[in-house]
Amino acid sequence: MDYMKAALEQARIALGKNEVPVGAVIVKDDQIIAEAHNLKESLKDPTAHAEILAIRKACEVLDNWRLTGCSMYVTLEPCPMCASAIAQSRIRNLYIGAPDIDGGACGSVINIVQNHHINNYLNVHWVYNQECSDILSNFFRGRR
């Protein structure tokens, strides 16, 4: 299964709700255990990013805050808040569809997830999916 496509489907759901179109899925043992999209506007919650919501769902599924052995696929490079939560959750692999050159915290602006001062080292995989970039570009172009 193409997990980035599943994350993109979540981004499309966010777009339909007039949310910033970012989607995330968490995979363990080749199965999607959690998927989410941005809901900041809908929930009036600044922490309701796709990554945070997916982590919360995965923790419920596994009945554990440690998401050891899991991978996350996200359409946009996580912000500092999300990158910190990903590191804290012990996710092992992070697949990113598009960089965030203004606020990315996985290497574009800062690198929280691969910092030797933090007690976790995450494998970051840059997928560079054009569709991930396009959905965001089109969304923000339409808002200007």
PDB file of C-alpha atoms in Angstrom:
ATOM      1  CA  MET A   1       0.000   0.000   0.000  1.00  0.00           C
ATOM      2  CA  ASP A   2       1.156   3.534  -0.721  1.00  0.00           C
ATOM      3  CA  TYR A   3       0.907   5.142   2.708  1.00  0.00           C
ATOM      4  CA  MET A   4       1.664   8.634   1.399  1.00  0.00           C
ATOM      5  CA  LYS A   5      -1.456   8.343  -0.772  1.00  0.00           C
ATOM      6  CA  ALA A   6      -3.428   7.578   2.380  1.00  0.00           C
ATOM      7  CA  ALA A   7      -1.938  10.684   4.015  1.00  0.00           C
ATOM      8  CA  LEU A   8      -2.885  12.696   0.908  1.00  0.00           C
ATOM      9  CA  GLU A   9      -6.448  11.436   1.194  1.00  0.00           C
ATOM     10  CA  GLN A  10      -6.510  12.820   4.728  1.00  0.00           C
ATOM     11  CA  ALA A  11      -5.161  16.135   3.401  1.00  0.00           C
ATOM     12  CA  ARG A  12      -8.020  16.217   0.871  1.00  0.00           C
ATOM     13  CA  ILE A  13     -10.514  15.708   3.702  1.00  0.00           C
ATOM     14  CA  ALA A  14      -8.951  18.682   5.517  1.00  0.00           C
ATOM     15  CA  LEU A  15      -9.210  20.739   2.321  1.00  0.00           C
ATOM     16  CA  GLY A  16     -12.923  19.932   2.130  1.00  0.00           C
ATOM     17  CA  LYS A  17     -13.298  21.371   5.644  1.00  0.00           C
ATOM     18  CA  ASN A  18     -11.363  24.528   4.700  1.00  0.00           C
ATOM     19  CA  GLU A  19      -8.503  23.416   6.934  1.00  0.00           C
ATOM     20  CA  VAL A  20      -4.849  23.639   5.916  1.00  0.00           C
ATOM     21  CA  PRO A  21      -4.588  20.438   3.847  1.00  0.00           C
ATOM     22  CA  VAL A  22      -2.167  18.308   5.813  1.00  0.00           C
ATOM     23  CA  GLY A  23      -2.699  14.616   6.445  1.00  0.00           C
ATOM     24  CA  ALA A  24      -0.856  11.987   8.446  1.00  0.00           C
ATOM     25  CA  VAL A  25      -1.018   8.228   8.868  1.00  0.00           C
ATOM     26  CA  ILE A  26       0.776   5.959  11.320  1.00  0.00           C
ATOM     27  CA  VAL A  27       1.730   2.454  10.271  1.00  0.00           C
ATOM     28  CA  LYS A  28       2.761  -0.550  12.344  1.00  0.00           C
ATOM     29  CA  ASP A  29       3.448  -3.999  10.932  1.00  0.00           C
ATOM     30  CA  ASP A  30       2.355  -2.875   7.450  1.00  0.00           C
ATOM     31  CA  GLN A  31      -1.079  -1.775   8.723  1.00  0.00           C
ATOM     32  CA  ILE A  32      -2.443   1.733   9.122  1.00  0.00           C
ATOM     33  CA  ILE A  33      -3.320   2.060  12.793  1.00  0.00           C
ATOM     34  CA  ALA A  34      -4.174   5.773  12.792  1.00  0.00           C
ATOM     35  CA  GLU A  35      -4.947   8.513  10.298  1.00  0.00           C
ATOM     36  CA  ALA A  36      -5.810  12.151  10.761  1.00  0.00           C
ATOM     37  CA  HIS A  37      -5.928  15.563   9.147  1.00  0.00           C
ATOM     38  CA  ASN A  38      -5.666  19.118  10.414  1.00  0.00           C
ATOM     39  CA  LEU A  39      -8.650  20.259  12.486  1.00  0.00           C
ATOM     40  CA  LYS A  40      -7.359  23.498  14.043  1.00  0.00           C
ATOM     41  CA  GLU A  41     -10.199  25.617  12.676  1.00  0.00           C
ATOM     42  CA  SER A  42     -12.942  23.048  13.251  1.00  0.00           C
ATOM     43  CA  LEU A  43     -11.935  22.286  16.832  1.00  0.00           C
ATOM     44  CA  LYS A  44     -10.679  25.817  17.642  1.00  0.00           C
ATOM     45  CA  ASP A  45      -7.580  24.079  18.981  1.00  0.00           C
ATOM     46  CA  PRO A  46      -4.029  25.167  18.094  1.00  0.00           C
ATOM     47  CA  THR A  47      -2.731  21.656  18.818  1.00  0.00           C
ATOM     48  CA  ALA A  48      -5.141  19.919  16.411  1.00  0.00           C
ATOM     49  CA  HIS A  49      -2.500  19.269  13.770  1.00  0.00           C
ATOM     50  CA  ALA A  50      -2.708  16.071  11.717  1.00  0.00           C
ATOM     51  CA  GLU A  51       0.391  14.615  13.364  1.00  0.00           C
ATOM     52  CA  ILE A  52      -0.794  15.217  16.932  1.00  0.00           C
ATOM     53  CA  LEU A  53      -4.245  13.793  16.217  1.00  0.00           C
ATOM     54  CA  ALA A  54      -2.745  10.719  14.525  1.00  0.00           C
ATOM     55  CA  ILE A  55      -0.395  10.153  17.466  1.00  0.00           C
ATOM     56  CA  ARG A  56      -3.308  10.333  19.907  1.00  0.00           C
ATOM     57  CA  LYS A  57      -5.281   7.777  17.876  1.00  0.00           C
ATOM     58  CA  ALA A  58      -2.300   5.420  17.553  1.00  0.00           C
ATOM     59  CA  CYS A  59      -1.681   5.595  21.312  1.00  0.00           C
ATOM     60  CA  GLU A  60      -5.296   4.577  21.901  1.00  0.00           C
ATOM     61  CA  VAL A  61      -5.028   1.679  19.449  1.00  0.00           C
ATOM     62  CA  LEU A  62      -1.801   0.376  20.986  1.00  0.00           C
ATOM     63  CA  ASP A  63      -2.810   1.327  24.548  1.00  0.00           C
ATOM     64  CA  ASN A  64       0.641   2.813  24.989  1.00  0.00           C
ATOM     65  CA  TRP A  65       2.252   6.224  24.588  1.00  0.00           C
ATOM     66  CA  ARG A  66       5.315   4.579  23.077  1.00  0.00           C
ATOM     67  CA  LEU A  67       4.800   4.071  19.350  1.00  0.00           C
ATOM     68  CA  THR A  68       7.877   1.887  19.030  1.00  0.00           C
ATOM     69  CA  GLY A  69       8.136   0.179  15.662  1.00  0.00           C
ATOM     70  CA  CYS A  70       5.758   2.657  14.023  1.00  0.00           C
ATOM     71  CA  SER A  71       6.257   4.879  11.008  1.00  0.00           C
ATOM     72  CA  MET A  72       4.488   8.145  10.239  1.00  0.00           C
ATOM     73  CA  TYR A  73       3.709   9.422   6.753  1.00  0.00           C
ATOM     74  CA  VAL A  74       2.882  13.117   6.628  1.00  0.00           C
ATOM     75  CA  THR A  75       2.217  15.362   3.661  1.00  0.00           C
ATOM     76  CA  LEU A  76       4.077  18.390   5.059  1.00  0.00           C
ATOM     77  CA  GLU A  77       7.204  18.627   7.177  1.00  0.00           C
ATOM     78  CA  PRO A  78       6.130  18.836  10.830  1.00  0.00           C
ATOM     79  CA  CYS A  79       6.309  22.068  12.819  1.00  0.00           C
ATOM     80  CA  PRO A  80       8.317  22.244  16.082  1.00  0.00           C
ATOM     81  CA  MET A  81       5.323  21.182  18.203  1.00  0.00           C
ATOM     82  CA  CYS A  82       4.599  18.143  16.048  1.00  0.00           C
ATOM     83  CA  ALA A  83       8.261  17.224  15.624  1.00  0.00           C
ATOM     84  CA  SER A  84       8.644  17.213  19.409  1.00  0.00           C
ATOM     85  CA  ALA A  85       5.554  15.038  19.834  1.00  0.00           C
ATOM     86  CA  ILE A  86       6.812  12.629  17.171  1.00  0.00           C
ATOM     87  CA  ALA A  87      10.167  12.348  18.953  1.00  0.00           C
ATOM     88  CA  GLN A  88       8.479  11.896  22.332  1.00  0.00           C
ATOM     89  CA  SER A  89       6.220   9.149  20.968  1.00  0.00           C
ATOM     90  CA  ARG A  90       9.243   7.069  19.899  1.00  0.00           C
ATOM     91  CA  ILE A  91       8.074   6.748  16.293  1.00  0.00           C
ATOM     92  CA  ARG A  92      11.011   5.250  14.410  1.00  0.00           C
ATOM     93  CA  ASN A  93      10.532   6.421  10.803  1.00  0.00           C
ATOM     94  CA  LEU A  94       9.108   9.660   9.452  1.00  0.00           C
ATOM     95  CA  TYR A  95       8.235   9.991   5.760  1.00  0.00           C
ATOM     96  CA  ILE A  96       7.695  13.590   4.623  1.00  0.00           C
ATOM     97  CA  GLY A  97       5.927  14.516   1.386  1.00  0.00           C
ATOM     98  CA  ALA A  98       6.887  18.209   1.186  1.00  0.00           C
ATOM     99  CA  PRO A  99       9.302  20.486   3.046  1.00  0.00           C
ATOM    100  CA  ASP A 100       8.114  23.479   5.048  1.00  0.00           C
ATOM    101  CA  ILE A 101      10.749  26.079   4.262  1.00  0.00           C
ATOM    102  CA  ASP A 102       9.134  28.605   6.624  1.00  0.00           C
ATOM    103  CA  GLY A 103       8.635  26.528   9.759  1.00  0.00           C
ATOM    104  CA  GLY A 104       9.787  22.951   9.264  1.00  0.00           C
ATOM    105  CA  ALA A 105      11.379  21.286  12.263  1.00  0.00           C
ATOM    106  CA  CYS A 106      12.797  18.173  10.619  1.00  0.00           C
ATOM    107  CA  GLY A 107      15.676  19.768   8.794  1.00  0.00           C
ATOM    108  CA  SER A 108      14.355  22.667   6.710  1.00  0.00           C
ATOM    109  CA  VAL A 109      14.537  25.416   9.346  1.00  0.00           C
ATOM    110  CA  ILE A 110      15.551  23.509  12.468  1.00  0.00           C
ATOM    111  CA  ASN A 111      15.984  19.823  13.194  1.00  0.00           C
ATOM    112  CA  ILE A 112      14.313  18.667  16.370  1.00  0.00           C
ATOM    113  CA  VAL A 113      13.900  15.005  15.396  1.00  0.00           C
ATOM    114  CA  GLN A 114      17.580  14.348  14.711  1.00  0.00           C
ATOM    115  CA  ASN A 115      19.123  16.240  17.593  1.00  0.00           C
ATOM    116  CA  HIS A 116      21.660  14.339  19.685  1.00  0.00           C
ATOM    117  CA  HIS A 117      20.553  16.287  22.786  1.00  0.00           C
ATOM    118  CA  ILE A 118      17.127  14.626  22.662  1.00  0.00           C
ATOM    119  CA  ASN A 119      16.773  11.037  23.848  1.00  0.00           C
ATOM    120  CA  ASN A 120      15.465   9.777  20.505  1.00  0.00           C
ATOM    121  CA  TYR A 121      16.812   9.680  16.980  1.00  0.00           C
ATOM    122  CA  LEU A 122      14.285   9.446  14.205  1.00  0.00           C
ATOM    123  CA  ASN A 123      14.931   8.173  10.695  1.00  0.00           C
ATOM    124  CA  VAL A 124      13.685  10.905   8.359  1.00  0.00           C
ATOM    125  CA  HIS A 125      12.829   9.967   4.781  1.00  0.00           C
ATOM    126  CA  TRP A 126      12.172  12.815   2.332  1.00  0.00           C
ATOM    127  CA  VAL A 127       9.664  11.521  -0.203  1.00  0.00           C
ATOM    128  CA  TYR A 128       9.211  14.825  -2.106  1.00  0.00           C
ATOM    129  CA  ASN A 129       5.755  14.090  -3.464  1.00  0.00           C
ATOM    130  CA  GLN A 130       4.646  16.758  -5.964  1.00  0.00           C
ATOM    131  CA  GLU A 131       0.982  16.245  -5.079  1.00  0.00           C
ATOM    132  CA  CYS A 132       1.763  17.048  -1.432  1.00  0.00           C
ATOM    133  CA  SER A 133       3.319  20.340  -2.512  1.00  0.00           C
ATOM    134  CA  ASP A 134       0.576  21.160  -4.997  1.00  0.00           C
ATOM    135  CA  ILE A 135      -2.363  20.725  -2.611  1.00  0.00           C
ATOM    136  CA  LEU A 136      -0.753  23.173  -0.177  1.00  0.00           C
ATOM    137  CA  SER A 137       0.300  25.675  -2.849  1.00  0.00           C
ATOM    138  CA  ASN A 138      -3.159  25.691  -4.377  1.00  0.00           C
ATOM    139  CA  PHE A 139      -4.810  26.093  -0.972  1.00  0.00           C
ATOM    140  CA  PHE A 140      -2.739  29.131  -0.021  1.00  0.00           C
ATOM    141  CA  ARG A 141      -2.936  30.644  -3.501  1.00  0.00           C
ATOM    142  CA  GLY A 142      -6.723  30.488  -3.213  1.00  0.00           C
ATOM    143  CA  ARG A 143      -6.669  32.292   0.135  1.00  0.00           C
ATOM    144  CA  ARG A 144      -4.663  35.266  -1.122  1.00  0.00           C
TER     145      ARG A 144
END
